[in-house]
Coordinates of N, CA, C and O in Angstrom, one line a residue:
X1452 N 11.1 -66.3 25.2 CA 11.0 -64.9 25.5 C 9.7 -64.4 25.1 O 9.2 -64.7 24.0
X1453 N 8.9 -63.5 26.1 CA 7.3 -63.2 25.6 C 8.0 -62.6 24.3 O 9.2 -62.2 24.2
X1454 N 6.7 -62.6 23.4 CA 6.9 -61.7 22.6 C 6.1 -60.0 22.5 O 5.6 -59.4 21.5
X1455 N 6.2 -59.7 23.6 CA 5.5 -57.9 24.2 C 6.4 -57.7 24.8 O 6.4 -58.2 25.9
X1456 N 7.7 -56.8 24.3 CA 8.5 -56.2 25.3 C 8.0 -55.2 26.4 O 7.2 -54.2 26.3
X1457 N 8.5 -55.5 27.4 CA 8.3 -54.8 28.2 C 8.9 -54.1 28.9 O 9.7 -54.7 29.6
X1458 N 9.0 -52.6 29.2 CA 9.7 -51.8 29.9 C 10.4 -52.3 31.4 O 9.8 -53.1 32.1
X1459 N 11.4 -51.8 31.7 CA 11.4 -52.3 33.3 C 10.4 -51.5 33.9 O 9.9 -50.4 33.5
X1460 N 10.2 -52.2 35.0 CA 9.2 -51.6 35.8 C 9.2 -50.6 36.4 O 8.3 -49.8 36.6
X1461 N 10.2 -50.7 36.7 CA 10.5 -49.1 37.5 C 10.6 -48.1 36.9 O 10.8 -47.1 37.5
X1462 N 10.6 -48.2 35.5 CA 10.7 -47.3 34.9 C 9.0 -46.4 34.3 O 8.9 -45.5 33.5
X1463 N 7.7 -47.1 35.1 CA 6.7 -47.1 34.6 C 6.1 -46.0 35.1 O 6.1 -46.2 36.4
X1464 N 5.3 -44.8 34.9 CA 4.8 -44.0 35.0 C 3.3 -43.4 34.9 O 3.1 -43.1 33.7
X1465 N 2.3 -43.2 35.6 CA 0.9 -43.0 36.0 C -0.1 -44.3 35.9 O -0.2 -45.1 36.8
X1466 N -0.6 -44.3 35.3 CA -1.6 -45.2 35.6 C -1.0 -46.8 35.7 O -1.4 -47.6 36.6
X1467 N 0.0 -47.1 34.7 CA 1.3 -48.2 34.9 C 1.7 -48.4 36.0 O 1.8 -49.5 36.6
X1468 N 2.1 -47.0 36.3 CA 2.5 -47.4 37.9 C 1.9 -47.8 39.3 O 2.1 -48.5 40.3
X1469 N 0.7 -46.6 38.7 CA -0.5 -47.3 39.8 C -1.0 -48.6 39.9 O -1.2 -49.0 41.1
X1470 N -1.2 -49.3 38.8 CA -1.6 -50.5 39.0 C -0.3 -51.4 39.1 O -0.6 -52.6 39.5
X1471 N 0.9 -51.1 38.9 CA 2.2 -52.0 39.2 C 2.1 -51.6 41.1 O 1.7 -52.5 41.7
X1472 N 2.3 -50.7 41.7 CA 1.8 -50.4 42.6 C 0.9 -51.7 43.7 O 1.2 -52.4 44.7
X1473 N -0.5 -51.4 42.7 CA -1.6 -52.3 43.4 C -0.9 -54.0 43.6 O -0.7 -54.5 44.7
X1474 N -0.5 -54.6 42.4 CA 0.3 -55.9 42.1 C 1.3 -55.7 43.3 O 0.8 -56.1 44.3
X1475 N 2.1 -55.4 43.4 CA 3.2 -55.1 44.4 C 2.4 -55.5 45.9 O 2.8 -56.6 46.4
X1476 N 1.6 -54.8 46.6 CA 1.1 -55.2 47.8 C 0.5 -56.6 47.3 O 1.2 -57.5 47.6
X1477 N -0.3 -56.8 46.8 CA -0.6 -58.0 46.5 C 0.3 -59.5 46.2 O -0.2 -60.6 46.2
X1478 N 1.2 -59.4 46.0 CA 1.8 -59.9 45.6 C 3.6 -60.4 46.2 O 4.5 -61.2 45.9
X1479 N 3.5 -59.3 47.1 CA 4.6 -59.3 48.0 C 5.7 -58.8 47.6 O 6.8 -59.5 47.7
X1480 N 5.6 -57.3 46.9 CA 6.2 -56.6 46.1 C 7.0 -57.0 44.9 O 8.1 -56.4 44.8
X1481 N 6.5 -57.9 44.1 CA 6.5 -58.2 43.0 C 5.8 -58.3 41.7 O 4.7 -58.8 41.9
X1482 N 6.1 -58.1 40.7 CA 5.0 -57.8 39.8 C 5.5 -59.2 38.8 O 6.5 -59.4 38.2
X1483 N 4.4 -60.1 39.0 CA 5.0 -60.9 37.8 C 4.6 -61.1 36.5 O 3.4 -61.1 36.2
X1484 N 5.4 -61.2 35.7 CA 5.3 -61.2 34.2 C 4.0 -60.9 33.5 O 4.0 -59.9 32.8
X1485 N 2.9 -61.7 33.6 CA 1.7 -61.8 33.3 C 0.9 -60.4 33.7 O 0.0 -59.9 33.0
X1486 N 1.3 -59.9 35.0 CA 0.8 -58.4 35.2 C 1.8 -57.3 34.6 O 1.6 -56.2 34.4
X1487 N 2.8 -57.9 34.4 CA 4.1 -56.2 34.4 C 3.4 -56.1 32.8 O 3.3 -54.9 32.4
X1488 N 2.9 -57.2 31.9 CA 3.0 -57.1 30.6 C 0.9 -56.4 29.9 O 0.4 -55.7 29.1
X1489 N 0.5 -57.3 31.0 CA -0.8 -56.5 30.8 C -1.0 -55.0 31.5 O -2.2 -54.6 31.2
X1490 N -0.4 -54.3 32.2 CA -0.1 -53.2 33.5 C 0.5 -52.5 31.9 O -0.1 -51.7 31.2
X1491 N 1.6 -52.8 31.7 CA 2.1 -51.9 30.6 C 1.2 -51.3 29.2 O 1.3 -50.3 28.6
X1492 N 0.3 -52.6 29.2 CA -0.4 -52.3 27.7 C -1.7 -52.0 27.9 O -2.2 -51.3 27.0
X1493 N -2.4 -52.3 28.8 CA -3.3 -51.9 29.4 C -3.6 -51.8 30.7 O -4.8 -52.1 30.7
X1494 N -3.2 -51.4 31.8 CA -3.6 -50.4 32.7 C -5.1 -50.4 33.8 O -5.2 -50.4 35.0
X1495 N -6.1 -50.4 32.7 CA -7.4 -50.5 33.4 C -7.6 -52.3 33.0 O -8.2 -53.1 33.7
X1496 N -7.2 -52.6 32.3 CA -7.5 -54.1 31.8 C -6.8 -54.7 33.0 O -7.4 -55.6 33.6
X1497 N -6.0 -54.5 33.4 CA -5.2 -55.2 35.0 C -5.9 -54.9 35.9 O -6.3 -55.7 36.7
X1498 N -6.1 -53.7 36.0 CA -6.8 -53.3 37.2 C -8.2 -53.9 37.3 O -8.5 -54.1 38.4
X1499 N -9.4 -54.2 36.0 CA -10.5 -54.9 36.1 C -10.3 -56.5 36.5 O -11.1 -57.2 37.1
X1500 N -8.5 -56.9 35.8 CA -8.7 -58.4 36.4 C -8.3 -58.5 38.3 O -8.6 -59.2 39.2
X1501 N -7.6 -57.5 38.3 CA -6.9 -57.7 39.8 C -8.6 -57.2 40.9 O -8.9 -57.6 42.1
X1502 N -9.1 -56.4 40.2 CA -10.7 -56.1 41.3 C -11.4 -57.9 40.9 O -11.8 -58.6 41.8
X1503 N -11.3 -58.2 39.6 CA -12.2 -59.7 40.1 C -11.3 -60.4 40.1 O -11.6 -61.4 39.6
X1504 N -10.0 -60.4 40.5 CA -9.2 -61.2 41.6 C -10.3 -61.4 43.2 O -10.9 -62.3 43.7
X1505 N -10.3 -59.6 43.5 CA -10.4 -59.7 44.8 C -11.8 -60.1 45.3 O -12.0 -60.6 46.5
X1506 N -12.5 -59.9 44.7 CA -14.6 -60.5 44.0 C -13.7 -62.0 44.6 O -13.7 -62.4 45.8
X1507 N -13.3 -62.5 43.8 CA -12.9 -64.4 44.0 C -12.3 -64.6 45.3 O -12.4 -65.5 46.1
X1508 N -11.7 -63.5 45.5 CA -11.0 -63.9 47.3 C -11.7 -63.2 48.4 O -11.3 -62.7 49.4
X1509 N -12.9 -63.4 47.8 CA -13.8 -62.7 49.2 C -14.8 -63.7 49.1 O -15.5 -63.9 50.1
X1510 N -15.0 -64.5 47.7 CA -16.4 -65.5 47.4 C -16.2 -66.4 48.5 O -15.4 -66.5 49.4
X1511 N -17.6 -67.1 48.3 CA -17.9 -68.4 48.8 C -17.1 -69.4 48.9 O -17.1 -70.2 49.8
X1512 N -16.3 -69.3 47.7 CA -15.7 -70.8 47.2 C -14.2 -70.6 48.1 O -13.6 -69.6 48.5
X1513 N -13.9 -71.6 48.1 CA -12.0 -71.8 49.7 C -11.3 -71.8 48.2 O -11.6 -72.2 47.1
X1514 N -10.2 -71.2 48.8 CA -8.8 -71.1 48.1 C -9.0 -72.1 47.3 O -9.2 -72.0 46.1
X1515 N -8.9 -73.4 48.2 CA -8.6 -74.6 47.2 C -9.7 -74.8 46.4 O -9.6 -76.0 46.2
X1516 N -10.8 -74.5 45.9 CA -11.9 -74.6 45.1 C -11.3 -73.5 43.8 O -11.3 -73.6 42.6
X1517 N -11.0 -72.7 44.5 CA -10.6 -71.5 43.1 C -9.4 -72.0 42.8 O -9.2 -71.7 41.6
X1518 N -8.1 -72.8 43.4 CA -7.0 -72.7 42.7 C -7.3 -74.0 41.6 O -6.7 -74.3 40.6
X1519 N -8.7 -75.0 42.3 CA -8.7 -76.3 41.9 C -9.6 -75.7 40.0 O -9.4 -76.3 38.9
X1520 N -10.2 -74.7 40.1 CA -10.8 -74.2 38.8 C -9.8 -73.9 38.1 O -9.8 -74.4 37.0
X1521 N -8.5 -73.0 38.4 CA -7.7 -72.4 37.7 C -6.8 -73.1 37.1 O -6.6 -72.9 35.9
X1522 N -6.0 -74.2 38.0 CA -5.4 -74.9 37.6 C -5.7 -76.1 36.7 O -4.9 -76.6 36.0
X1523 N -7.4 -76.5 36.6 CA -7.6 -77.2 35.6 C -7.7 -76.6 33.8 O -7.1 -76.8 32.7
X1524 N -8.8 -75.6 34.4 CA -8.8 -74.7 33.3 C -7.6 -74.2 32.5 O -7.6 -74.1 31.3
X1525 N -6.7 -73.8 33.1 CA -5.5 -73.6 32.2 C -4.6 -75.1 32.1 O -4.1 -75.4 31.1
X1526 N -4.5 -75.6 33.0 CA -4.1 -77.4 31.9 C -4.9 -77.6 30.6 O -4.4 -78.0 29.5
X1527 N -6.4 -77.2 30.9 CA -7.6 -77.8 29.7 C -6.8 -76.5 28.7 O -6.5 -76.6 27.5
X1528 N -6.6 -75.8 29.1 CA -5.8 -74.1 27.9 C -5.2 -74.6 27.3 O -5.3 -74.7 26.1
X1529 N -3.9 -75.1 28.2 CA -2.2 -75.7 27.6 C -1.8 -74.2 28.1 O -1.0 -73.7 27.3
X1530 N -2.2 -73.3 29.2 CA -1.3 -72.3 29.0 C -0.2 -73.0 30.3 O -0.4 -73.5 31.4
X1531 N 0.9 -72.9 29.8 CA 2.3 -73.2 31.3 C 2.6 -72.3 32.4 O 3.1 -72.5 33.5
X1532 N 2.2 -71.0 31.5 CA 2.5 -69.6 32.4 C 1.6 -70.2 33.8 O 2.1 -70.8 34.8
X1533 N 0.1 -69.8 33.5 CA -0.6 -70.4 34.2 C -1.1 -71.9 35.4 O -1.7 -71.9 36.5
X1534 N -0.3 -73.1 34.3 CA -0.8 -74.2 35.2 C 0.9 -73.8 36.3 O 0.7 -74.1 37.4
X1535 N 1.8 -73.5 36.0 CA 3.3 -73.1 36.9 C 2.4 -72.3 38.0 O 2.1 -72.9 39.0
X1536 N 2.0 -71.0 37.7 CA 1.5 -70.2 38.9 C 0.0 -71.0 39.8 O -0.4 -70.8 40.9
X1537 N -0.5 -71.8 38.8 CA -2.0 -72.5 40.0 C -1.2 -73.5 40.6 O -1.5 -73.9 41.8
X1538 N 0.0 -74.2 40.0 CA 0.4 -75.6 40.5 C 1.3 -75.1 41.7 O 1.7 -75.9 42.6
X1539 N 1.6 -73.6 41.8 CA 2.5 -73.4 42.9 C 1.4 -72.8 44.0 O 1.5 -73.1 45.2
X1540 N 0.4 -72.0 43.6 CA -0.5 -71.6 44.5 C -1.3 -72.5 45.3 O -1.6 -72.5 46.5
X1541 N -1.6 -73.5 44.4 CA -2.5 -74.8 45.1 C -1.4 -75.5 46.0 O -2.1 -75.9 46.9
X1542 N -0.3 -75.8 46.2 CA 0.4 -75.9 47.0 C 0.2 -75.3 48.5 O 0.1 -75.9 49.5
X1543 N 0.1 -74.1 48.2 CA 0.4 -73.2 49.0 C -1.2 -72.9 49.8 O -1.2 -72.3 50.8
X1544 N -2.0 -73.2 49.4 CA -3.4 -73.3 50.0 C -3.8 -74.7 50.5 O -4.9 -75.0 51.1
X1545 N -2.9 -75.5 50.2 CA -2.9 -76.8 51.1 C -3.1 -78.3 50.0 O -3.2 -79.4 50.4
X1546 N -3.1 -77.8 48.7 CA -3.5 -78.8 48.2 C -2.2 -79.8 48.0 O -1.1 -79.4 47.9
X1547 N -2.6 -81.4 47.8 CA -1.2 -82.3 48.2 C -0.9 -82.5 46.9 O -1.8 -82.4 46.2
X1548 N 0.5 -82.8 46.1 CA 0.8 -83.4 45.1 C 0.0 -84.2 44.7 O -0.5 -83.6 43.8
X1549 N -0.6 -85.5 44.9 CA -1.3 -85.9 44.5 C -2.8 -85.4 43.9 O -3.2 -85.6 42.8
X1550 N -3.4 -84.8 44.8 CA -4.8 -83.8 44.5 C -4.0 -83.1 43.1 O -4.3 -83.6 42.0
X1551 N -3.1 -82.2 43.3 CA -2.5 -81.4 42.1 C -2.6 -81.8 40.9 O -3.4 -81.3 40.2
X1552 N -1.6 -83.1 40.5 CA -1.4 -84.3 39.6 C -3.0 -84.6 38.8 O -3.4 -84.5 37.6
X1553 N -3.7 -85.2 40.4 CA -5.3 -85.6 39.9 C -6.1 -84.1 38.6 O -6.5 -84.2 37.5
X1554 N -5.9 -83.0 39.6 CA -6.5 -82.1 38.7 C -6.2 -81.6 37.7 O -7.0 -81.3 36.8
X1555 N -4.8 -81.6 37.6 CA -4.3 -81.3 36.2 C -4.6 -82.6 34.8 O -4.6 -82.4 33.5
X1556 N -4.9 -83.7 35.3 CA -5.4 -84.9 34.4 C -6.9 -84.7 34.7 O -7.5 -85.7 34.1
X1557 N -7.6 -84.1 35.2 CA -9.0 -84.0 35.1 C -9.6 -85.5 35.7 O -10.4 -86.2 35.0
X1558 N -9.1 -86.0 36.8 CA -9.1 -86.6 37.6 C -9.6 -87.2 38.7 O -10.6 -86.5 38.6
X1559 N -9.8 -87.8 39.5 CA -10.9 -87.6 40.8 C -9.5 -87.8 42.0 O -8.8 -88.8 42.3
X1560 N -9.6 -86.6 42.6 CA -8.9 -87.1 43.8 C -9.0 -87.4 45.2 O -8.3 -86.9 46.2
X1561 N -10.0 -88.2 45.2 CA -10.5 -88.4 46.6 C -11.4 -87.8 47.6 O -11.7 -88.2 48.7
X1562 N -11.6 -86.8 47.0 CA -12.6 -85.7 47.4 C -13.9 -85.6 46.9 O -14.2 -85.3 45.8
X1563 N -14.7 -85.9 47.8 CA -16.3 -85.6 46.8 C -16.4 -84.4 46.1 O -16.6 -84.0 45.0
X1564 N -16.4 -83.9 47.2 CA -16.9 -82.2 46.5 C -15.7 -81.6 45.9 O -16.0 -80.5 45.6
X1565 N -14.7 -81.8 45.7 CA -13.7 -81.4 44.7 C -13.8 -82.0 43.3 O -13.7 -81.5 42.2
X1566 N -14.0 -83.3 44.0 CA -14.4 -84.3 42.5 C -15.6 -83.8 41.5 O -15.4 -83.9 40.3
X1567 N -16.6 -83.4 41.8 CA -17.7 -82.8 41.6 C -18.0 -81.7 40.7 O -18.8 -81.4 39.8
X1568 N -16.5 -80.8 41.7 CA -16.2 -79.3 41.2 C -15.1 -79.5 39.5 O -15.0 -78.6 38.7
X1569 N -14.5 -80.8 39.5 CA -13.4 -81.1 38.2 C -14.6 -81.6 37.4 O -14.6 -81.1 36.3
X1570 N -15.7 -82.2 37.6 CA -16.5 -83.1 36.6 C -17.3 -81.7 36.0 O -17.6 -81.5 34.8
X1571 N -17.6 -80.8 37.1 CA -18.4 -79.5 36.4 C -17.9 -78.2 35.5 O -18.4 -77.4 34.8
X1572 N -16.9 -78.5 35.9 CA -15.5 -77.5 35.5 C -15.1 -78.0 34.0 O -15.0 -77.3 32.9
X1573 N -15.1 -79.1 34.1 CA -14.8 -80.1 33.0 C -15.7 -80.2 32.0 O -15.3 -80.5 30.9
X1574 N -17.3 -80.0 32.2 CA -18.5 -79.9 31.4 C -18.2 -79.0 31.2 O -17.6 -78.8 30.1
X1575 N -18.3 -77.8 32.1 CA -18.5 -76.7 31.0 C -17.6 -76.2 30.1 O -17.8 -75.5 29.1
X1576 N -16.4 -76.7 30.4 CA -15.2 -76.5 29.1 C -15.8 -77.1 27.9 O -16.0 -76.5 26.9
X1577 N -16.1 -78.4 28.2 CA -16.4 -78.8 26.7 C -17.5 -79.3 26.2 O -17.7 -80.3 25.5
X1578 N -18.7 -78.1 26.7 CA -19.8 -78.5 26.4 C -20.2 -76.6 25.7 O -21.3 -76.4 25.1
X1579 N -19.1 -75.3 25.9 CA -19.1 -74.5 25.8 C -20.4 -74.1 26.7 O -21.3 -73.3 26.4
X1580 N -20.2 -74.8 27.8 CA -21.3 -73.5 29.1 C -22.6 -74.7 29.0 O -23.4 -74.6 29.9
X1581 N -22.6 -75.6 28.2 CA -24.0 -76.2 28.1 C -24.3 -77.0 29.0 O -24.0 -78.1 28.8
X1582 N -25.0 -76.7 30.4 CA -24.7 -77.8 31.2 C -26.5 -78.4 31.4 O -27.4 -77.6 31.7
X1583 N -26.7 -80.1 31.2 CA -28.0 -80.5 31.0 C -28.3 -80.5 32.6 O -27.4 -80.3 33.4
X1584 N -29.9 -80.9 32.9 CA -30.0 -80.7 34.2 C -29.5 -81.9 35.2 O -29.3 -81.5 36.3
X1585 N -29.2 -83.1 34.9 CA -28.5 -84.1 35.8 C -26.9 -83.6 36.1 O -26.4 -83.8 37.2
X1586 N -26.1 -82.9 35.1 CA -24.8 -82.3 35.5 C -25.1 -80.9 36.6 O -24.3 -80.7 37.5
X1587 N -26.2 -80.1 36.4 CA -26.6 -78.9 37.1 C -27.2 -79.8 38.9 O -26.9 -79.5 40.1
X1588 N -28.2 -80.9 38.3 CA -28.4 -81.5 39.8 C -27.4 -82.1 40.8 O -27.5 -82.4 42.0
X1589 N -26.4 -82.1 40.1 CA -24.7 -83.1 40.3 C -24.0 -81.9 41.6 O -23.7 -82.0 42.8
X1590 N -23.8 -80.6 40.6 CA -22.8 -79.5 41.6 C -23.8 -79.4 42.4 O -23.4 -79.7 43.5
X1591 N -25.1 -79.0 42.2 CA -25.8 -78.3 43.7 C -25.7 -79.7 44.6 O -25.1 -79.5 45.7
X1592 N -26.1 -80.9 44.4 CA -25.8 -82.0 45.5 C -24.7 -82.2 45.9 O -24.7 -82.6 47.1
X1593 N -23.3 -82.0 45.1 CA -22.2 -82.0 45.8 C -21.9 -80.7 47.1 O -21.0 -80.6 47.9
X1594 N -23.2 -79.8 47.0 CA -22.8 -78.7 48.0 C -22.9 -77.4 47.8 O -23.6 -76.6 48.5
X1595 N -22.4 -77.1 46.8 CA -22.0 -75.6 45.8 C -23.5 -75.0 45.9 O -24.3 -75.9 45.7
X1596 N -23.9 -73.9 46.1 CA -24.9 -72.9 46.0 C -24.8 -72.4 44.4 O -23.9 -72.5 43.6
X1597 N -26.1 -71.8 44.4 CA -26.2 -70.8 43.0 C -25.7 -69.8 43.1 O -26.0 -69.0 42.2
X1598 N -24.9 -69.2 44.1 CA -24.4 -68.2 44.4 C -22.6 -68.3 43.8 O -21.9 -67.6 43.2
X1599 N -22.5 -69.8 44.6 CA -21.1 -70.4 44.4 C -21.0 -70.8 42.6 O -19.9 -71.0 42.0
X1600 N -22.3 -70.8 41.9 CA -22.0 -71.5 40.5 C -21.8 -70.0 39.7 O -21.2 -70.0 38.6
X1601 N -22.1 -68.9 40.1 CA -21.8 -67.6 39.7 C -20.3 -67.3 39.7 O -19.5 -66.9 38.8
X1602 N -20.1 -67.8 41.2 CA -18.5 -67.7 41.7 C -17.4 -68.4 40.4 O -16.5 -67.9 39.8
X1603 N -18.1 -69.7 40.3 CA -17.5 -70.3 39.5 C -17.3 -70.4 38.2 O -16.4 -71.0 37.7
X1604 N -18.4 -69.7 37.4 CA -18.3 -69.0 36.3 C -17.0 -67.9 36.0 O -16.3 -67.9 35.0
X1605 N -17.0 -67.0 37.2 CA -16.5 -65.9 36.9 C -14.5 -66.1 37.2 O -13.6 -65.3 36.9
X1606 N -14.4 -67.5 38.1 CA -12.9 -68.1 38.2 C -12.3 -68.9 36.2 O -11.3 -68.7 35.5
X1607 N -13.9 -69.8 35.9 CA -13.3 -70.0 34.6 C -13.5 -69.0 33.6 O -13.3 -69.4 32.5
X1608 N -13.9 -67.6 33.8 CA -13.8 -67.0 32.6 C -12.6 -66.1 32.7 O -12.0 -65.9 31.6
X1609 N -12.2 -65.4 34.2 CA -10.8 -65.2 34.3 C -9.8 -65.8 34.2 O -8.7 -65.2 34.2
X1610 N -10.0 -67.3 34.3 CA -8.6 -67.7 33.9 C -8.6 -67.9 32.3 O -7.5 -67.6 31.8
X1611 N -9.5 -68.4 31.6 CA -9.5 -68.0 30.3 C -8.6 -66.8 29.6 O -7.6 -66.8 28.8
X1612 N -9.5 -65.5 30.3 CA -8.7 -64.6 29.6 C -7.4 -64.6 29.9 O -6.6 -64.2 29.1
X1613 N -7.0 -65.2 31.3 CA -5.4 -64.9 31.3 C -4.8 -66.1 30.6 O -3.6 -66.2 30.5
X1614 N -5.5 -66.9 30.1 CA -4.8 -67.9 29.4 C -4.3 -67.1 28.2 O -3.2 -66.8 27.8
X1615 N -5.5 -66.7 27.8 CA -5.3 -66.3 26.5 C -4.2 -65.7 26.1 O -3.4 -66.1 25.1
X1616 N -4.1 -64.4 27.1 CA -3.6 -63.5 26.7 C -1.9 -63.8 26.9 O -1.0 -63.3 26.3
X1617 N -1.7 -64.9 28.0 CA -0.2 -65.4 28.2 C -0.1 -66.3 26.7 O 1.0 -66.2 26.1
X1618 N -1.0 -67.1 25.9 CA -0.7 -67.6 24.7 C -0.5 -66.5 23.5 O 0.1 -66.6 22.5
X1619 N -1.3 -65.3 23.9 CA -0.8 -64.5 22.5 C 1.0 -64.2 23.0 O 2.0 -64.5 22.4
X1620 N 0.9 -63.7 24.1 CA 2.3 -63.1 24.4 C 3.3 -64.2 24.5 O 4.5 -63.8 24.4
X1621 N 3.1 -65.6 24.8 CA 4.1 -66.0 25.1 C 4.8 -66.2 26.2 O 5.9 -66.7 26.2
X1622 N 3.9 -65.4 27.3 CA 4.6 -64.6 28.4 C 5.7 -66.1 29.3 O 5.6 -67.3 29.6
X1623 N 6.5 -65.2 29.5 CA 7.7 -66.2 30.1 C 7.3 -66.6 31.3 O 6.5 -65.9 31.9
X1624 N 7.6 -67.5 31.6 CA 7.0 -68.4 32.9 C 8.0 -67.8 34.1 O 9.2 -67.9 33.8
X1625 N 7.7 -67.2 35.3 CA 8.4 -66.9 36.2 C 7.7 -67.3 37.7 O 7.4 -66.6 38.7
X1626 N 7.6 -68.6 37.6 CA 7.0 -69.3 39.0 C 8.0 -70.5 38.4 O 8.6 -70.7 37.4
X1627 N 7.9 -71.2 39.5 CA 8.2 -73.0 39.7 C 7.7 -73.9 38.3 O 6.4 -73.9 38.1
X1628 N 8.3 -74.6 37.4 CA 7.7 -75.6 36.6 C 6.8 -76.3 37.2 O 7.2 -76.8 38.3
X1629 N 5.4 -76.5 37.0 CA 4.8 -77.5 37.6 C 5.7 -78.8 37.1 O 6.2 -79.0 36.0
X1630 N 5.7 -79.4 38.1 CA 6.2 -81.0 37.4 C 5.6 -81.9 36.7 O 6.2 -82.9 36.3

């Protein structure tokens, strides 16, 4: 059970509601957990992640490049909330069980330029951002723009904070178990 109780939703009023609201079209009129719980306690803090949601779904980088960041990065977290909702989204943008599996073990799955994007994804986790110039020559030759490494910056630092913030709360998982 998170540990942030949270009001029912419908019971939520002005700026709560507004941004439960926004989540709802997005989301296909549902608000799930991870937003009903940040929406409730903060309000503009939802609404700044859900605007660079929409910054990430208009970038350069395809679905499967952003879900392939997210879903690593919260494996590399240990958040569950998280790798449940990228492991069911990456699905859903076309990625195969196997690609899935591969990314969640930090992996290569058959893809150059996906492979490319886990080995860089994967530096900067554990080098805290420090990337030398043969790993920086590595992403631009796989393809990726300095436009796209901004893009990519700003997918691992949002899923960060939502890692985080599903590890302080606890927040209950309401997608599919990843397997």
């Amino acid at each position: 059970m998170s540990r942030i109780a949270i009001p029912a939703i419908a019971t939520a009023t002005g700026a709560t509601a507004d941004v439960y609201a926004q989540v709802k079209k997005i989301a296909g009129g549902s608000v799930p957990n991870l937003y009903a719980a940040l929406g409730h306690l903060a309000p503009a803090t939802l609404g700044a992640v859900l605007n660079a949601e929409g910054v990430l779904a208009s970038s350069s980088l395809s679905k499967q490049d952003l879900e392939t960041i997210k879903l690593l990065v919260s494996e590399q977290t240990g958040c569950d909330y998280c790798v449940a909702a990228h492991h069911m989204l990456g699905k859903m943008v076309g990625l195969s069980a196997d690609a899935l599996r591969a990314i969640r073990a930090g992996q290569p799955t058959g893809d150059a330029k996906r492979d490319a994007l886990i080995r860089f994804v994967l530096n900067v986790q554990n080098t805290s951002g420090t990337i030398n110039e043969n790993e920086f020559a590595a992403i631009r030759a796989a393809g990726y723009t300095d436009t796209q490494l901004a893009e990519i910056s700003l997918a691992i630092a949002l899923t960060i904070f939502t890692n985080t913030f599903n590890r302080i709360n606890d927040t209950d998982v309401d997608f599919p178990a990843a397997p």
